[in-house]
Structures are given as C-alpha cells and as structure tokens.
CSV table of N, CA and C in Angstrom, one decimal:
chain,number,residue,atom,x,y,z
A,288,UNK,N,150.9,55.9,44.3
A,288,UNK,CA,149.7,56.4,43.7
A,288,UNK,C,148.7,55.2,43.6
A,289,UNK,N,147.5,55.4,44.1
A,289,UNK,CA,146.6,54.3,44.1
A,289,UNK,C,146.2,53.9,42.6
A,290,UNK,N,145.8,52.6,42.5
A,290,UNK,CA,145.4,52.2,41.1
A,290,UNK,C,144.0,52.6,40.9
A,291,UNK,N,143.8,53.2,39.7
A,291,UNK,CA,142.4,53.7,39.3
A,291,UNK,C,141.9,52.6,38.4
A,292,UNK,N,140.7,52.0,38.6
A,292,UNK,CA,140.2,51.0,37.8
A,292,UNK,C,140.0,51.6,36.3
A,293,UNK,N,140.2,50.6,35.4
A,293,UNK,CA,140.2,51.0,33.9
A,293,UNK,C,138.9,51.7,33.6
A,294,UNK,N,137.7,51.3,34.1
A,294,UNK,CA,136.5,52.0,33.7
A,294,UNK,C,136.5,53.4,34.2
A,295,UNK,N,137.1,53.7,35.3
A,295,UNK,CA,137.1,55.1,35.8
A,295,UNK,C,138.1,55.9,35.1
A,296,UNK,N,139.2,55.3,34.7
A,296,UNK,CA,140.2,56.1,33.9
A,296,UNK,C,139.5,56.4,32.6
A,297,UNK,N,138.8,55.5,32.0
A,297,UNK,CA,138.2,55.7,30.7
A,297,UNK,C,137.1,56.7,30.8
A,298,UNK,N,136.2,56.6,31.8
A,298,UNK,CA,135.1,57.5,32.0
A,298,UNK,C,135.6,59.0,32.3
A,299,UNK,N,136.7,59.1,33.0
A,299,UNK,CA,137.2,60.5,33.3
A,299,UNK,C,137.8,61.1,32.1
A,300,UNK,N,138.6,60.3,31.3
A,300,UNK,CA,139.2,60.8,30.1
A,300,UNK,C,138.1,61.1,29.1
A,301,UNK,N,137.1,60.3,28.9
A,301,UNK,CA,136.0,60.5,28.0
A,301,UNK,C,135.1,61.7,28.4
A,302,UNK,N,135.0,61.9,29.7
A,302,UNK,CA,134.2,63.1,30.2
A,302,UNK,C,135.0,64.4,29.8
A,303,UNK,N,136.3,64.4,30.1
A,303,UNK,CA,137.0,65.6,29.7
A,303,UNK,C,137.0,65.8,28.2
A,304,UNK,N,137.2,64.7,27.4
A,304,UNK,CA,137.2,64.9,26.0
A,304,UNK,C,135.8,65.4,25.5
A,305,UNK,N,134.8,64.9,26.1
A,305,UNK,CA,133.5,65.3,25.7
A,305,UNK,C,133.2,66.8,25.9
A,306,UNK,N,133.7,67.3,27.0
A,306,UNK,CA,133.6,68.8,27.2
A,306,UNK,C,134.2,69.5,26.0
A,307,UNK,N,135.4,69.1,25.6
A,307,UNK,CA,136.0,69.8,24.4
A,307,UNK,C,135.1,69.6,23.2
A,308,UNK,N,134.7,68.4,23.0
A,308,UNK,CA,133.9,68.1,21.7
A,308,UNK,C,132.6,68.9,21.7
A,309,UNK,N,131.9,68.9,22.9
A,309,UNK,CA,130.7,69.7,22.9
A,309,UNK,C,130.9,71.1,22.6
A,310,UNK,N,132.0,71.7,23.1
A,310,UNK,CA,132.3,73.1,22.7
A,310,UNK,C,132.6,73.2,21.3
A,311,UNK,N,133.4,72.3,20.8
A,311,UNK,CA,133.8,72.3,19.3
A,311,UNK,C,132.6,72.2,18.4
A,312,UNK,N,131.6,71.4,18.8
A,312,UNK,CA,130.4,71.2,18.0
A,312,UNK,C,129.4,72.4,18.1
A,313,UNK,N,129.3,72.9,19.3
A,313,UNK,CA,128.1,73.8,19.5
A,313,UNK,C,128.4,75.3,19.9
A,314,UNK,N,129.6,75.5,20.5
A,314,UNK,CA,129.8,76.8,21.1
A,314,UNK,C,129.9,77.9,20.0
A,315,UNK,N,130.3,77.5,18.8
A,315,UNK,CA,130.3,78.5,17.7
A,315,UNK,C,128.9,79.1,17.4
A,316,UNK,N,127.9,78.4,17.8
A,316,UNK,CA,126.5,78.9,17.5
A,316,UNK,C,126.2,80.1,18.4
A,317,UNK,N,126.9,80.2,19.5
A,317,UNK,CA,126.7,81.4,20.3
A,317,UNK,C,127.9,82.4,20.2
A,318,UNK,N,129.1,81.9,20.1
A,318,UNK,CA,130.2,82.8,20.1
A,318,UNK,C,130.7,83.3,18.7
A,319,UNK,N,130.4,82.6,17.7
A,319,UNK,CA,130.9,82.9,16.3
A,319,UNK,C,129.8,83.1,15.3
A,320,UNK,N,128.6,83.3,15.8
A,320,UNK,CA,127.4,83.3,14.9
A,320,UNK,C,127.5,84.5,13.9
A,321,UNK,N,128.3,85.5,14.1
A,321,UNK,CA,128.5,86.6,13.2
A,321,UNK,C,129.7,86.4,12.2
A,322,UNK,N,130.4,85.3,12.3
A,322,UNK,CA,131.5,85.0,11.5
A,322,UNK,C,131.2,84.0,10.4
A,323,UNK,N,132.0,84.0,9.3
A,323,UNK,CA,131.7,83.0,8.3
A,323,UNK,C,131.9,81.5,8.8
A,324,UNK,N,131.2,80.6,8.2
A,324,UNK,CA,131.2,79.2,8.7
A,324,UNK,C,132.6,78.6,8.7
A,325,UNK,N,133.5,79.0,7.8
A,325,UNK,CA,134.8,78.4,7.8
A,325,UNK,C,135.7,78.9,8.9
A,326,UNK,N,135.4,80.1,9.5
A,326,UNK,CA,136.1,80.5,10.7
A,326,UNK,C,135.7,79.6,11.9
A,327,UNK,N,134.4,79.4,11.9
A,327,UNK,CA,133.8,78.6,13.0
A,327,UNK,C,134.4,77.2,12.9
A,328,UNK,N,134.5,76.7,11.7
A,328,UNK,CA,135.1,75.3,11.4
A,328,UNK,C,136.5,75.2,11.9
A,329,UNK,N,137.3,76.3,11.6
A,329,UNK,CA,138.7,76.3,12.0
A,329,UNK,C,138.9,76.3,13.5
A,330,UNK,N,138.1,77.2,14.1
A,330,UNK,CA,138.1,77.2,15.6
A,330,UNK,C,137.6,75.9,16.2
A,331,UNK,N,136.6,75.3,15.6
A,331,UNK,CA,136.1,74.0,16.1
A,331,UNK,C,137.2,72.9,16.0
A,332,UNK,N,137.9,72.9,14.9
A,332,UNK,CA,138.9,71.9,14.7
A,332,UNK,C,140.0,72.1,15.7
A,333,UNK,N,140.3,73.3,16.0
A,333,UNK,CA,141.4,73.6,17.0
A,333,UNK,C,140.9,73.1,18.4
A,334,UNK,N,139.7,73.3,18.7
A,334,UNK,CA,139.1,72.7,20.0
A,334,UNK,C,139.1,71.2,20.0
A,335,UNK,N,138.7,70.7,18.8
A,335,UNK,CA,138.5,69.2,18.7
A,335,UNK,C,139.9,68.5,18.8
A,336,UNK,N,141.0,69.1,18.5
A,336,UNK,CA,142.3,68.5,18.7
A,336,UNK,C,142.5,68.1,20.1
A,337,UNK,N,142.1,68.9,21.1
A,337,UNK,CA,142.2,68.5,22.5
A,337,UNK,C,141.3,67.4,22.9
A,338,UNK,N,140.1,67.4,22.2
A,338,UNK,CA,139.2,66.2,22.4
A,338,UNK,C,139.8,64.9,22.0
A,339,UNK,N,140.5,64.9,20.9
A,339,UNK,CA,141.1,63.7,20.4
A,339,UNK,C,142.3,63.3,21.2
A,340,UNK,N,143.0,64.3,21.8
A,340,UNK,CA,144.2,64.0,22.6
A,340,UNK,C,143.7,63.3,23.9
A,341,UNK,N,142.5,63.4,24.3
A,341,UNK,CA,141.9,62.7,25.5
A,341,UNK,C,141.1,61.5,25.1
A,342,UNK,N,140.4,61.6,24.0
A,342,UNK,CA,139.5,60.5,23.6
A,342,UNK,C,140.2,59.2,23.1
A,343,UNK,N,141.3,59.4,22.3
A,343,UNK,CA,142.0,58.3,21.8
A,343,UNK,C,142.6,57.4,23.0
A,344,UNK,N,143.4,58.1,23.9
A,344,UNK,CA,143.8,57.3,25.0
A,344,UNK,C,142.7,56.7,25.9
A,345,UNK,N,141.6,57.4,26.0
A,345,UNK,CA,140.5,56.9,26.8
A,345,UNK,C,140.0,55.6,26.2
A,346,UNK,N,139.8,55.5,24.9
A,346,UNK,CA,139.3,54.3,24.2
A,346,UNK,C,140.3,53.2,24.2
A,347,UNK,N,141.6,53.6,24.1
A,347,UNK,CA,142.6,52.5,24.1
A,347,UNK,C,142.7,51.9,25.5
A,348,UNK,N,142.6,52.7,26.6
A,348,UNK,CA,142.6,52.2,27.9
A,348,UNK,C,141.4,51.4,28.2
A,349,UNK,N,140.2,51.9,27.8
A,349,UNK,CA,138.9,51.2,28.0
A,349,UNK,C,138.8,49.9,27.3
A,350,UNK,N,139.4,49.8,26.1
A,350,UNK,CA,139.3,48.6,25.3
A,350,UNK,C,140.1,47.4,25.9
A,351,UNK,N,140.9,47.7,26.9
A,351,UNK,CA,141.5,46.6,27.7
A,351,UNK,C,140.5,45.7,28.4
A,352,UNK,N,139.4,46.3,28.8
A,352,UNK,CA,138.4,45.6,29.6
A,352,UNK,C,137.0,45.7,29.1
A,353,UNK,N,136.7,46.7,28.3
A,353,UNK,CA,135.4,46.9,27.8
A,353,UNK,C,135.3,46.5,26.3
A,354,UNK,N,134.1,46.0,25.9
A,354,UNK,CA,133.9,45.7,24.5
A,354,UNK,C,133.7,47.1,23.8
A,355,UNK,N,133.7,47.0,22.5
A,355,UNK,CA,133.5,48.1,21.6
A,355,UNK,C,132.1,48.7,21.9
A,356,UNK,N,131.1,47.9,22.0
A,356,UNK,CA,129.8,48.4,22.3
A,356,UNK,C,129.7,49.1,23.6
A,357,UNK,N,130.4,48.5,24.6
A,357,UNK,CA,130.3,49.1,25.9
A,357,UNK,C,131.0,50.5,25.9
A,358,UNK,N,132.1,50.6,25.2
A,358,UNK,CA,132.8,51.9,25.1
A,358,UNK,C,131.9,52.9,24.4
A,359,UNK,N,131.2,52.5,23.4
A,359,UNK,CA,130.3,53.4,22.7
A,359,UNK,C,129.1,53.9,23.6
A,360,UNK,N,128.5,53.0,24.3
A,360,UNK,CA,127.4,53.3,25.1
A,360,UNK,C,127.9,54.2,26.3
A,361,UNK,N,129.0,53.9,26.8
A,361,UNK,CA,129.6,54.8,27.9
A,361,UNK,C,129.8,56.2,27.3
A,362,UNK,N,130.3,56.3,26.1
A,362,UNK,CA,130.5,57.6,25.5
A,362,UNK,C,129.1,58.3,25.3
A,363,UNK,N,128.1,57.6,25.0
A,363,UNK,CA,126.8,58.2,24.8
A,363,UNK,C,126.2,58.7,26.1
A,364,UNK,N,126.4,57.9,27.2
A,364,UNK,CA,125.9,58.4,28.5
A,364,UNK,C,126.7,59.7,28.9
A,365,UNK,N,128.0,59.7,28.7
A,365,UNK,CA,128.8,60.9,29.0
A,365,UNK,C,128.4,62.0,28.2
A,366,UNK,N,128.1,61.8,26.9
A,366,UNK,CA,127.7,62.9,26.0
A,366,UNK,C,126.4,63.6,26.5
A,367,UNK,N,125.5,62.8,27.0
A,367,UNK,CA,124.2,63.4,27.5
A,367,UNK,C,124.5,64.1,28.8
A,368,UNK,N,125.3,63.5,29.6
A,368,UNK,CA,125.6,64.2,30.9
A,368,UNK,C,126.4,65.5,30.7
A,369,UNK,N,127.2,65.6,29.7
A,369,UNK,CA,127.9,66.8,29.4
A,369,UNK,C,127.0,67.8,28.6
A,370,UNK,N,126.2,67.3,27.7
A,370,UNK,CA,125.4,68.2,26.9
A,370,UNK,C,124.3,68.9,27.6
A,371,UNK,N,123.6,68.2,28.5
A,371,UNK,CA,122.5,68.9,29.2
A,371,UNK,C,123.0,70.1,30.0
A,372,UNK,N,124.0,70.1,30.8
A,372,UNK,CA,124.4,71.3,31.5
A,372,UNK,C,125.0,72.3,30.5
A,373,UNK,N,125.6,71.9,29.4
A,373,UNK,CA,126.1,72.8,28.4
A,373,UNK,C,124.9,73.6,27.8
A,374,UNK,N,123.9,72.8,27.4
A,374,UNK,CA,122.8,73.4,26.7
A,374,UNK,C,122.0,74.4,27.7
A,375,UNK,N,121.9,74.0,28.9
A,375,UNK,CA,121.1,74.8,29.9
A,375,UNK,C,121.9,76.0,30.3
A,376,UNK,N,123.1,75.8,30.8
A,376,UNK,CA,123.9,76.9,31.4
A,376,UNK,C,124.7,77.7,30.4
A,377,UNK,N,125.3,77.1,29.4
A,377,UNK,CA,126.1,77.9,28.5
A,377,UNK,C,125.3,78.4,27.3
A,378,UNK,N,124.5,77.6,26.7
A,378,UNK,CA,123.7,78.0,25.6
A,378,UNK,C,122.4,78.6,26.0
A,379,UNK,N,122.1,78.6,27.3
A,379,UNK,CA,120.8,79.2,27.8
A,379,UNK,C,119.6,78.6,27.2
A,380,UNK,N,119.6,77.3,27.0
A,380,UNK,CA,118.4,76.6,26.5
A,380,UNK,C,117.5,76.2,27.7
A,381,UNK,N,116.2,76.1,27.5
A,381,UNK,CA,115.4,75.6,28.6
A,381,UNK,C,115.7,74.1,28.9
A,382,UNK,N,115.6,73.7,30.2
A,382,UNK,CA,115.7,72.3,30.5
A,382,UNK,C,114.4,71.7,30.2
A,383,UNK,N,114.5,70.6,29.4
A,383,UNK,CA,113.3,70.0,28.9
A,383,UNK,C,113.1,68.6,29.5
A,384,UNK,N,111.9,68.2,29.6
A,384,UNK,CA,111.6,66.8,30.1
A,384,UNK,C,112.1,65.8,29.1
A,385,UNK,N,112.2,66.2,27.8
A,385,UNK,CA,112.7,65.2,26.8
A,385,UNK,C,114.1,64.8,27.1
A,386,UNK,N,114.9,65.6,27.8
A,386,UNK,CA,116.3,65.1,28.2
A,386,UNK,C,116.2,63.9,29.2
A,387,UNK,N,115.2,64.0,30.1
A,387,UNK,CA,114.9,62.8,31.0
A,387,UNK,C,114.6,61.6,30.2
A,388,UNK,N,113.7,61.7,29.2
A,388,UNK,CA,113.2,60.6,28.4
A,388,UNK,C,114.4,60.0,27.6
A,389,UNK,N,115.2,60.9,27.1
A,389,UNK,CA,116.4,60.5,26.4
A,389,UNK,C,117.4,59.7,27.3
A,390,UNK,N,117.5,60.2,28.5
A,390,UNK,CA,118.4,59.5,29.5
A,390,UNK,C,117.9,58.1,29.9
A,391,UNK,N,116.5,58.0,30.0
A,391,UNK,CA,116.0,56.7,30.2
A,391,UNK,C,116.2,55.7,29.1
A,392,UNK,N,116.1,56.2,27.9
A,392,UNK,CA,116.4,55.3,26.7
A,392,UNK,C,117.9,54.9,26.7
A,393,UNK,N,118.8,55.8,27.0
A,393,UNK,CA,120.2,55.5,27.1
A,393,UNK,C,120.5,54.5,28.3
A,394,UNK,N,119.8,54.7,29.4
A,394,UNK,CA,119.9,53.8,30.5
A,394,UNK,C,119.5,52.3,30.1
A,395,UNK,N,118.5,52.2,29.2
A,395,UNK,CA,118.1,50.9,28.7
A,395,UNK,C,119.2,50.4,27.8
A,396,UNK,N,119.9,51.2,27.0
A,396,UNK,CA,121.0,50.7,26.2
A,396,UNK,C,122.1,50.3,27.1
A,397,UNK,N,122.4,51.0,28.2
A,397,UNK,CA,123.4,50.6,29.1
A,397,UNK,C,123.1,49.2,29.7
A,398,UNK,N,121.9,49.0,30.1
A,398,UNK,CA,121.5,47.7,30.6
A,398,UNK,C,121.8,46.6,29.6
A,399,UNK,N,121.4,46.7,28.4
A,399,UNK,CA,121.5,45.7,27.4
A,399,UNK,C,123.0,45.4,27.0
A,400,UNK,N,123.8,46.5,27.0
A,400,UNK,CA,125.2,46.3,26.5
A,400,UNK,C,126.0,45.8,27.7
A,401,UNK,N,125.7,46.1,28.9
A,401,UNK,CA,126.6,45.7,30.0
A,401,UNK,C,126.0,44.5,30.8
A,402,UNK,N,124.9,43.9,30.4
A,402,UNK,CA,124.2,42.8,31.2
A,402,UNK,C,125.0,41.5,31.1
A,403,UNK,N,125.7,41.2,30.1
A,403,UNK,CA,126.4,40.0,30.0
A,403,UNK,C,127.7,40.2,29.2
A,404,UNK,N,128.7,39.3,29.6
A,404,UNK,CA,130.0,39.5,28.9
A,404,UNK,C,130.0,39.1,27.4
C-alpha cells in the first residue's frame, strides 16, 4: 500500500468528519423541523458521534506534522468546502457571492498560517 502523506490523511479524515458534523448541525432544520428540539438534539448527537470518530484521529495524525493553527485553518477550509454544497444542494439555499468572499478571507488565513514554520 502506498504511503499517503500526513496532510492528505488529515484532510481526507477531516473532510469525512465534516460531512457528518454539517449534517448533525443543520440537517435537522429540514428533516426534523416539526419535532421538538430535544429530539433533533438527540439525532444530532448520534450523527456527531461519527464525526468525532473521524475528527479525533484526523487531528492526532495531522498534529504529527502540522501546528495547531494549521490544523484549525485546514478545518475551516474544509468546513466551507463542505458547507456550500450542503447549503445549495441539500438545504436548497441560493448560491451567494458572499461564499466567494468568505473563501477569499479563509484563503488569506491559509496564507498567513502556512507561510512560515
């Protein structure tokens, strides 16, 4: 089996974990809007368990080569990359130019966090 670089292992695990977390945080707004909040919370906690089963190893792997700040900014980039398709395709929200501006701001954060060791 070929060696997968640490940053790719981390990014892939964080991407998968973020899909679960995005659904845990927001899918109840569409699917459980007629249920009491505590049912939505229990369902969300159940979904979030899978997020943590991926996120914890992702951060432990990533911390071997990335700083804490780099891990956090990587997570934020992935969050936006997962959230936009989720919002547009699953929640049926309009695609806004503000997502582009937000991505540019995060790109600036990536530059500053990753520019020097």
